[in-house]
Amino acid sequence: MNVLPADGRMIPKWRYGWGCLLLLPVAAWLVLFATGSLLVVADPVRSSDAIVLLSGGGNERVGEALNLYGQGKGDILILTDTGDVYPGSNIAAVRVLREELLKRGVDEDDILITRGMSTSTYDEARHVLTAMINNELESALVITDPYHVFRTRLLFREVFRGSGIRVLVQPAGDHWYKPATWFFSTRGWRATISEYSKLVALLFGVRGG
Protein backbone atom coordinates (compact mmCIF):
# COMPACT_ATOMS: atom_id res chain seq x y z
CA MET A 1 0.00 0.00 0.00
CA ASN A 2 1.26 3.47 -0.89
CA VAL A 3 0.65 6.75 0.90
CA LEU A 4 -0.26 9.89 -1.03
CA PRO A 5 1.32 13.00 0.55
CA ALA A 6 0.21 16.59 -0.06
CA ASP A 7 2.40 17.04 -3.14
CA GLY A 8 0.79 14.07 -4.86
CA ARG A 9 3.85 11.81 -4.97
CA MET A 10 3.37 8.19 -3.97
CA ILE A 11 5.59 7.04 -1.07
CA PRO A 12 5.72 3.31 -0.23
CA LYS A 13 4.35 2.57 3.21
CA TRP A 14 7.35 0.35 4.00
CA ARG A 15 9.55 3.46 4.08
CA TYR A 16 7.54 4.79 7.00
CA GLY A 17 8.07 1.47 8.77
CA TRP A 18 11.83 1.62 8.31
CA GLY A 19 11.85 5.23 9.44
CA CYS A 20 10.07 4.28 12.66
CA LEU A 21 12.50 1.43 13.26
CA LEU A 22 15.45 3.76 12.82
CA LEU A 23 13.94 6.21 15.32
CA LEU A 24 13.34 3.58 18.00
CA PRO A 25 16.98 3.48 19.27
CA VAL A 26 17.05 7.28 19.43
CA ALA A 27 13.77 7.38 21.34
CA ALA A 28 14.96 4.67 23.73
CA TRP A 29 18.22 6.54 24.38
CA LEU A 30 16.32 9.77 25.08
CA VAL A 31 14.07 8.01 27.61
CA LEU A 32 17.02 6.37 29.37
CA PHE A 33 18.99 9.61 29.33
CA ALA A 34 16.06 11.47 30.90
CA THR A 35 15.69 8.71 33.50
CA GLY A 36 19.31 9.13 34.59
CA SER A 37 19.28 12.92 34.32
CA LEU A 38 16.42 13.26 36.80
CA LEU A 39 18.45 11.49 39.48
CA VAL A 40 21.45 13.76 38.94
CA VAL A 41 19.61 17.10 39.18
CA ALA A 42 21.85 19.13 41.51
CA ASP A 43 22.09 22.52 43.15
CA PRO A 44 24.65 25.15 42.08
CA VAL A 45 27.86 25.16 44.09
CA ARG A 46 27.92 28.02 46.60
CA SER A 47 30.34 28.72 49.42
CA SER A 48 28.94 27.23 52.63
CA ASP A 49 29.86 26.94 56.28
CA ALA A 50 30.17 23.17 55.98
CA ILE A 51 30.77 20.47 53.39
CA VAL A 52 28.90 17.29 54.29
CA LEU A 53 30.51 14.06 53.11
CA LEU A 54 27.86 11.35 53.25
CA SER A 55 29.03 7.85 54.18
CA GLY A 56 29.29 5.10 51.62
CA GLY A 57 30.18 5.46 47.99
CA GLY A 58 33.70 5.43 46.62
CA ASN A 59 36.70 7.69 46.51
CA GLU A 60 34.84 10.09 44.22
CA ARG A 61 32.90 11.54 47.15
CA VAL A 62 36.08 12.08 49.13
CA GLY A 63 37.81 13.63 46.14
CA GLU A 64 34.93 16.04 45.52
CA ALA A 65 34.79 17.08 49.19
CA LEU A 66 38.54 17.70 49.28
CA ASN A 67 38.39 19.64 46.02
CA LEU A 68 35.64 21.93 47.33
CA TYR A 69 37.41 22.30 50.68
CA GLY A 70 40.61 23.26 48.87
CA GLN A 71 38.69 25.88 46.86
CA GLY A 72 37.41 27.41 50.07
CA LYS A 73 33.80 26.41 49.40
CA GLY A 74 33.45 25.20 52.99
CA ASP A 75 35.32 25.69 56.26
CA ILE A 76 34.19 22.50 58.01
CA LEU A 77 33.98 18.92 56.75
CA ILE A 78 31.12 17.00 58.37
CA LEU A 79 31.29 13.19 58.33
CA THR A 80 28.43 10.83 59.16
CA ASP A 81 28.82 7.56 61.07
CA THR A 82 26.98 4.50 59.73
CA GLY A 83 28.59 2.09 62.17
CA ASP A 84 30.52 0.34 59.40
CA VAL A 85 34.01 -0.91 60.17
CA TYR A 86 37.04 -0.82 57.89
CA PRO A 87 37.48 -4.20 56.12
CA GLY A 88 39.78 -6.54 58.02
CA SER A 89 39.73 -4.52 61.24
CA ASN A 90 37.51 -3.38 64.10
CA ILE A 91 38.17 0.28 63.37
CA ALA A 92 35.14 2.42 62.51
CA ALA A 93 35.15 3.36 58.83
CA VAL A 94 34.45 7.00 59.70
CA ARG A 95 37.62 7.10 61.81
CA VAL A 96 39.65 5.71 58.93
CA LEU A 97 38.15 8.37 56.68
CA ARG A 98 39.03 11.05 59.20
CA GLU A 99 42.67 9.92 59.22
CA GLU A 100 42.70 9.92 55.43
CA LEU A 101 41.45 13.50 55.35
CA LEU A 102 44.12 14.56 57.84
CA LYS A 103 46.81 12.97 55.68
CA ARG A 104 45.50 14.87 52.68
CA GLY A 105 45.82 18.25 54.31
CA VAL A 106 42.56 18.89 56.15
CA ASP A 107 43.05 20.66 59.48
CA GLU A 108 42.03 18.56 62.49
CA ASP A 109 39.78 21.34 63.78
CA ASP A 110 37.94 21.40 60.45
CA ILE A 111 36.60 17.84 60.76
CA LEU A 112 33.33 17.19 62.56
CA ILE A 113 31.80 13.72 63.01
CA THR A 114 28.07 13.57 63.68
CA ARG A 115 26.76 11.87 66.80
CA GLY A 116 24.40 8.93 66.54
CA MET A 117 24.33 5.96 64.18
CA SER A 118 22.98 6.58 60.70
CA THR A 119 21.36 3.64 58.93
CA SER A 120 19.78 5.67 56.13
CA THR A 121 20.11 8.96 54.28
CA TYR A 122 17.21 10.25 56.36
CA ASP A 123 19.16 9.48 59.55
CA GLU A 124 22.21 11.22 58.14
CA ALA A 125 20.15 14.33 57.42
CA ARG A 126 18.79 14.41 60.98
CA HIS A 127 22.22 13.95 62.55
CA VAL A 128 23.82 16.54 60.27
CA LEU A 129 21.12 19.04 61.20
CA THR A 130 21.76 18.46 64.91
CA ALA A 131 25.52 18.89 64.43
CA MET A 132 25.04 22.11 62.48
CA ILE A 133 22.69 23.60 65.05
CA ASN A 134 25.05 22.67 67.90
CA ASN A 135 27.98 24.27 66.07
CA GLU A 136 26.04 27.32 64.86
CA LEU A 137 26.58 26.54 61.17
CA GLU A 138 24.15 28.19 58.78
CA SER A 139 24.75 26.54 55.40
CA ALA A 140 25.80 23.16 54.05
CA LEU A 141 26.97 21.66 50.77
CA VAL A 142 26.21 17.93 50.74
CA ILE A 143 28.32 15.57 48.59
CA THR A 144 26.99 12.23 47.39
CA ASP A 145 26.99 9.93 44.35
CA PRO A 146 25.28 11.33 41.23
CA TYR A 147 22.41 8.82 41.20
CA HIS A 148 21.76 9.59 44.89
CA VAL A 149 21.44 13.39 44.48
CA PHE A 150 17.71 13.75 43.79
CA ARG A 151 16.58 11.67 46.77
CA THR A 152 19.19 13.27 49.02
CA ARG A 153 17.84 16.72 48.13
CA LEU A 154 14.30 15.64 48.97
CA LEU A 155 15.26 14.15 52.34
CA PHE A 156 17.63 16.92 53.46
CA ARG A 157 15.18 19.65 52.50
CA GLU A 158 12.43 17.87 54.41
CA VAL A 159 14.59 17.53 57.53
CA PHE A 160 16.07 21.06 57.31
CA ARG A 161 12.74 22.75 56.58
CA GLY A 162 12.11 25.54 59.08
CA SER A 163 15.64 25.40 60.51
CA GLY A 164 16.87 28.49 58.68
CA ILE A 165 19.88 26.49 57.46
CA ARG A 166 20.57 26.48 53.72
CA VAL A 167 21.34 23.06 52.30
CA LEU A 168 22.61 22.34 48.78
CA VAL A 169 23.40 18.94 47.26
CA GLN A 170 26.18 18.30 44.77
CA PRO A 171 27.21 15.08 42.95
CA ALA A 172 30.74 13.76 43.20
CA GLY A 173 32.77 14.59 40.11
CA ASP A 174 34.67 12.04 37.97
CA HIS A 175 32.05 9.42 38.85
CA TRP A 176 31.23 6.39 36.71
CA TYR A 177 27.49 7.17 36.75
CA LYS A 178 26.57 9.37 33.77
CA PRO A 179 23.03 10.08 32.48
CA ALA A 180 24.12 9.29 28.92
CA THR A 181 25.81 5.95 29.64
CA TRP A 182 24.50 4.39 32.89
CA PHE A 183 22.38 1.85 30.99
CA PHE A 184 25.44 0.22 29.42
CA SER A 185 26.43 -1.45 32.71
CA THR A 186 24.84 -3.80 35.21
CA ARG A 187 25.76 -1.56 38.14
CA GLY A 188 24.14 1.36 36.33
CA TRP A 189 20.86 -0.52 36.08
CA ARG A 190 21.17 -1.70 39.66
CA ALA A 191 21.78 1.81 41.00
CA THR A 192 19.01 3.39 38.92
CA ILE A 193 16.38 0.78 39.76
CA SER A 194 17.33 0.96 43.43
CA GLU A 195 16.99 4.75 43.54
CA TYR A 196 13.64 4.82 41.77
CA SER A 197 12.37 2.06 44.06
CA LYS A 198 13.36 4.17 47.07
CA LEU A 199 11.74 7.25 45.55
CA VAL A 200 8.49 5.32 45.14
CA ALA A 201 8.79 4.13 48.76
CA LEU A 202 9.36 7.74 49.79
CA LEU A 203 5.99 8.65 48.26
CA PHE A 204 4.43 6.22 50.73
CA GLY A 205 6.32 7.67 53.69
CA VAL A 206 9.16 5.12 53.82
CA ARG A 207 12.39 7.02 54.47
CA GLY A 208 14.86 4.23 55.15
CA GLY A 209 17.64 3.26 52.79
mmCIF file of C-alpha atoms in Angstrom:
data_model
loop_
_atom_site.group_PDB
_atom_site.id
_atom_site.type_symbol
_atom_site.label_atom_id
_atom_site.label_comp_id
_atom_site.label_asym_id
_atom_site.label_seq_id
_atom_site.Cartn_x
_atom_site.Cartn_y
_atom_site.Cartn_z
ATOM 1 C CA MET A 1 0.000 0.000 0.000
ATOM 2 C CA ASN A 2 1.257 3.466 -0.891
ATOM 3 C CA VAL A 3 0.649 6.749 0.899
ATOM 4 C CA LEU A 4 -0.256 9.893 -1.026
ATOM 5 C CA PRO A 5 1.324 13.005 0.553
ATOM 6 C CA ALA A 6 0.210 16.592 -0.055
ATOM 7 C CA ASP A 7 2.398 17.037 -3.136
ATOM 8 C CA GLY A 8 0.789 14.072 -4.858
ATOM 9 C CA ARG A 9 3.850 11.809 -4.968
ATOM 10 C CA MET A 10 3.369 8.186 -3.968
ATOM 11 C CA ILE A 11 5.586 7.037 -1.067
ATOM 12 C CA PRO A 12 5.722 3.314 -0.232
ATOM 13 C CA LYS A 13 4.354 2.566 3.211
ATOM 14 C CA TRP A 14 7.353 0.353 4.004
ATOM 15 C CA ARG A 15 9.548 3.458 4.082
ATOM 16 C CA TYR A 16 7.537 4.786 6.999
ATOM 17 C CA GLY A 17 8.066 1.472 8.768
ATOM 18 C CA TRP A 18 11.825 1.617 8.307
ATOM 19 C CA GLY A 19 11.846 5.226 9.443
ATOM 20 C CA CYS A 20 10.072 4.282 12.660
ATOM 21 C CA LEU A 21 12.498 1.426 13.263
ATOM 22 C CA LEU A 22 15.454 3.763 12.824
ATOM 23 C CA LEU A 23 13.944 6.210 15.317
ATOM 24 C CA LEU A 24 13.344 3.575 18.005
ATOM 25 C CA PRO A 25 16.977 3.476 19.273
ATOM 26 C CA VAL A 26 17.051 7.277 19.433
ATOM 27 C CA ALA A 27 13.768 7.376 21.336
ATOM 28 C CA ALA A 28 14.964 4.667 23.729
ATOM 29 C CA TRP A 29 18.218 6.538 24.381
ATOM 30 C CA LEU A 30 16.323 9.768 25.082
ATOM 31 C CA VAL A 31 14.071 8.012 27.608
ATOM 32 C CA LEU A 32 17.021 6.367 29.370
ATOM 33 C CA PHE A 33 18.992 9.615 29.331
ATOM 34 C CA ALA A 34 16.062 11.469 30.903
ATOM 35 C CA THR A 35 15.694 8.707 33.496
ATOM 36 C CA GLY A 36 19.306 9.128 34.594
ATOM 37 C CA SER A 37 19.282 12.917 34.317
ATOM 38 C CA LEU A 38 16.423 13.260 36.797
ATOM 39 C CA LEU A 39 18.446 11.493 39.479
ATOM 40 C CA VAL A 40 21.454 13.759 38.935
ATOM 41 C CA VAL A 41 19.613 17.101 39.182
ATOM 42 C CA ALA A 42 21.849 19.129 41.512
ATOM 43 C CA ASP A 43 22.091 22.525 43.145
ATOM 44 C CA PRO A 44 24.649 25.150 42.076
ATOM 45 C CA VAL A 45 27.859 25.157 44.088
ATOM 46 C CA ARG A 46 27.924 28.017 46.598
ATOM 47 C CA SER A 47 30.335 28.721 49.423
ATOM 48 C CA SER A 48 28.936 27.234 52.628
ATOM 49 C CA ASP A 49 29.862 26.935 56.282
ATOM 50 C CA ALA A 50 30.168 23.166 55.982
ATOM 51 C CA ILE A 51 30.775 20.471 53.394
ATOM 52 C CA VAL A 52 28.898 17.287 54.286
ATOM 53 C CA LEU A 53 30.514 14.058 53.114
ATOM 54 C CA LEU A 54 27.865 11.345 53.252
ATOM 55 C CA SER A 55 29.027 7.852 54.183
ATOM 56 C CA GLY A 56 29.294 5.097 51.619
ATOM 57 C CA GLY A 57 30.183 5.457 47.993
ATOM 58 C CA GLY A 58 33.697 5.427 46.623
ATOM 59 C CA ASN A 59 36.704 7.693 46.507
ATOM 60 C CA GLU A 60 34.841 10.087 44.215
ATOM 61 C CA ARG A 61 32.898 11.537 47.148
ATOM 62 C CA VAL A 62 36.078 12.082 49.130
ATOM 63 C CA GLY A 63 37.810 13.634 46.140
ATOM 64 C CA GLU A 64 34.929 16.037 45.517
ATOM 65 C CA ALA A 65 34.786 17.076 49.185
ATOM 66 C CA LEU A 66 38.536 17.700 49.276
ATOM 67 C CA ASN A 67 38.388 19.638 46.018
ATOM 68 C CA LEU A 68 35.643 21.934 47.333
ATOM 69 C CA TYR A 69 37.408 22.302 50.684
ATOM 70 C CA GLY A 70 40.606 23.260 48.866
ATOM 71 C CA GLN A 71 38.694 25.876 46.863
ATOM 72 C CA GLY A 72 37.415 27.408 50.073
ATOM 73 C CA LYS A 73 33.803 26.408 49.401
ATOM 74 C CA GLY A 74 33.449 25.199 52.993
ATOM 75 C CA ASP A 75 35.317 25.686 56.262
ATOM 76 C CA ILE A 76 34.189 22.501 58.013
ATOM 77 C CA LEU A 77 33.979 18.916 56.749
ATOM 78 C CA ILE A 78 31.116 16.999 58.369
ATOM 79 C CA LEU A 79 31.292 13.186 58.334
ATOM 80 C CA THR A 80 28.427 10.828 59.156
ATOM 81 C CA ASP A 81 28.823 7.560 61.067
ATOM 82 C CA THR A 82 26.981 4.500 59.734
ATOM 83 C CA GLY A 83 28.586 2.091 62.173
ATOM 84 C CA ASP A 84 30.515 0.343 59.404
ATOM 85 C CA VAL A 85 34.012 -0.910 60.169
ATOM 86 C CA TYR A 86 37.036 -0.824 57.895
ATOM 87 C CA PRO A 87 37.478 -4.203 56.122
ATOM 88 C CA GLY A 88 39.781 -6.538 58.022
ATOM 89 C CA SER A 89 39.727 -4.518 61.238
ATOM 90 C CA ASN A 90 37.514 -3.384 64.100
ATOM 91 C CA ILE A 91 38.170 0.283 63.372
ATOM 92 C CA ALA A 92 35.144 2.415 62.512
ATOM 93 C CA ALA A 93 35.154 3.362 58.833
ATOM 94 C CA VAL A 94 34.447 7.000 59.701
ATOM 95 C CA ARG A 95 37.621 7.100 61.814
ATOM 96 C CA VAL A 96 39.655 5.708 58.934
ATOM 97 C CA LEU A 97 38.148 8.368 56.681
ATOM 98 C CA ARG A 98 39.027 11.050 59.203
ATOM 99 C CA GLU A 99 42.666 9.919 59.223
ATOM 100 C CA GLU A 100 42.703 9.923 55.431
ATOM 101 C CA LEU A 101 41.445 13.501 55.354
ATOM 102 C CA LEU A 102 44.117 14.558 57.837
ATOM 103 C CA LYS A 103 46.809 12.966 55.684
ATOM 104 C CA ARG A 104 45.497 14.866 52.680
ATOM 105 C CA GLY A 105 45.824 18.249 54.310
ATOM 106 C CA VAL A 106 42.563 18.889 56.151
ATOM 107 C CA ASP A 107 43.049 20.656 59.483
ATOM 108 C CA GLU A 108 42.034 18.560 62.495
ATOM 109 C CA ASP A 109 39.783 21.336 63.782
ATOM 110 C CA ASP A 110 37.936 21.404 60.454
ATOM 111 C CA ILE A 111 36.604 17.836 60.756
ATOM 112 C CA LEU A 112 33.329 17.185 62.557
ATOM 113 C CA ILE A 113 31.796 13.718 63.008
ATOM 114 C CA THR A 114 28.072 13.573 63.684
ATOM 115 C CA ARG A 115 26.760 11.867 66.805
ATOM 116 C CA GLY A 116 24.404 8.929 66.535
ATOM 117 C CA MET A 117 24.326 5.961 64.184
ATOM 118 C CA SER A 118 22.977 6.581 60.700
ATOM 119 C CA THR A 119 21.363 3.637 58.930
ATOM 120 C CA SER A 120 19.780 5.670 56.132
ATOM 121 C CA THR A 121 20.112 8.957 54.278
ATOM 122 C CA TYR A 122 17.214 10.254 56.361
ATOM 123 C CA ASP A 123 19.164 9.475 59.552
ATOM 124 C CA GLU A 124 22.211 11.223 58.137
ATOM 125 C CA ALA A 125 20.148 14.333 57.418
ATOM 126 C CA ARG A 126 18.790 14.410 60.985
ATOM 127 C CA HIS A 127 22.225 13.948 62.553
ATOM 128 C CA VAL A 128 23.817 16.540 60.269
ATOM 129 C CA LEU A 129 21.115 19.041 61.204
ATOM 130 C CA THR A 130 21.765 18.458 64.912
ATOM 131 C CA ALA A 131 25.517 18.888 64.429
ATOM 132 C CA MET A 132 25.038 22.106 62.481
ATOM 133 C CA ILE A 133 22.688 23.597 65.054
ATOM 134 C CA ASN A 134 25.047 22.673 67.898
ATOM 135 C CA ASN A 135 27.978 24.268 66.070
ATOM 136 C CA GLU A 136 26.038 27.315 64.855
ATOM 137 C CA LEU A 137 26.582 26.541 61.171
ATOM 138 C CA GLU A 138 24.148 28.186 58.776
ATOM 139 C CA SER A 139 24.746 26.538 55.401
ATOM 140 C CA ALA A 140 25.805 23.158 54.049
ATOM 141 C CA LEU A 141 26.971 21.660 50.770
ATOM 142 C CA VAL A 142 26.210 17.927 50.736
ATOM 143 C CA ILE A 143 28.317 15.574 48.590
ATOM 144 C CA THR A 144 26.991 12.231 47.393
ATOM 145 C CA ASP A 145 26.989 9.929 44.354
ATOM 146 C CA PRO A 146 25.283 11.331 41.228
ATOM 147 C CA TYR A 147 22.411 8.824 41.201
ATOM 148 C CA HIS A 148 21.758 9.594 44.885
ATOM 149 C CA VAL A 149 21.443 13.385 44.478
ATOM 150 C CA PHE A 150 17.709 13.748 43.791
ATOM 151 C CA ARG A 151 16.580 11.666 46.771
ATOM 152 C CA THR A 152 19.193 13.270 49.021
ATOM 153 C CA ARG A 153 17.840 16.723 48.126
ATOM 154 C CA LEU A 154 14.301 15.643 48.975
ATOM 155 C CA LEU A 155 15.262 14.152 52.337
ATOM 156 C CA PHE A 156 17.628 16.915 53.464
ATOM 157 C CA ARG A 157 15.182 19.649 52.503
ATOM 158 C CA GLU A 158 12.435 17.875 54.410
ATOM 159 C CA VAL A 159 14.586 17.530 57.535
ATOM 160 C CA PHE A 160 16.067 21.058 57.315
ATOM 161 C CA ARG A 161 12.739 22.751 56.583
ATOM 162 C CA GLY A 162 12.107 25.544 59.080
ATOM 163 C CA SER A 163 15.636 25.401 60.514
ATOM 164 C CA GLY A 164 16.869 28.485 58.678
ATOM 165 C CA ILE A 165 19.882 26.492 57.464
ATOM 166 C CA ARG A 166 20.569 26.480 53.725
ATOM 167 C CA VAL A 167 21.344 23.056 52.302
ATOM 168 C CA LEU A 168 22.611 22.338 48.780
ATOM 169 C CA VAL A 169 23.402 18.941 47.261
ATOM 170 C CA GLN A 170 26.182 18.297 44.774
ATOM 171 C CA PRO A 171 27.209 15.078 42.946
ATOM 172 C CA ALA A 172 30.742 13.755 43.196
ATOM 173 C CA GLY A 173 32.768 14.588 40.108
ATOM 174 C CA ASP A 174 34.668 12.043 37.975
ATOM 175 C CA HIS A 175 32.054 9.424 38.855
ATOM 176 C CA TRP A 176 31.232 6.394 36.712
ATOM 177 C CA TYR A 177 27.487 7.169 36.748
ATOM 178 C CA LYS A 178 26.574 9.374 33.774
ATOM 179 C CA PRO A 179 23.034 10.079 32.483
ATOM 180 C CA ALA A 180 24.120 9.287 28.923
ATOM 181 C CA THR A 181 25.813 5.949 29.639
ATOM 182 C CA TRP A 182 24.502 4.394 32.892
ATOM 183 C CA PHE A 183 22.381 1.848 30.990
ATOM 184 C CA PHE A 184 25.435 0.221 29.423
ATOM 185 C CA SER A 185 26.431 -1.445 32.707
ATOM 186 C CA THR A 186 24.837 -3.799 35.210
ATOM 187 C CA ARG A 187 25.758 -1.556 38.136
ATOM 188 C CA GLY A 188 24.140 1.363 36.331
ATOM 189 C CA TRP A 189 20.856 -0.518 36.078
ATOM 190 C CA ARG A 190 21.174 -1.705 39.664
ATOM 191 C CA ALA A 191 21.783 1.813 41.000
ATOM 192 C CA THR A 192 19.011 3.394 38.924
ATOM 193 C CA ILE A 193 16.377 0.784 39.757
ATOM 194 C CA SER A 194 17.330 0.962 43.431
ATOM 195 C CA GLU A 195 16.991 4.753 43.539
ATOM 196 C CA TYR A 196 13.643 4.819 41.766
ATOM 197 C CA SER A 197 12.375 2.061 44.062
ATOM 198 C CA LYS A 198 13.358 4.169 47.074
ATOM 199 C CA LEU A 199 11.737 7.246 45.548
ATOM 200 C CA VAL A 200 8.486 5.317 45.145
ATOM 201 C CA ALA A 201 8.794 4.128 48.755
ATOM 202 C CA LEU A 202 9.357 7.741 49.794
ATOM 203 C CA LEU A 203 5.993 8.650 48.263
ATOM 204 C CA PHE A 204 4.434 6.215 50.733
ATOM 205 C CA GLY A 205 6.323 7.668 53.689
ATOM 206 C CA VAL A 206 9.158 5.117 53.820
ATOM 207 C CA ARG A 207 12.386 7.024 54.475
ATOM 208 C CA GLY A 208 14.860 4.230 55.146
ATOM 209 C CA GLY A 209 17.637 3.258 52.788
#
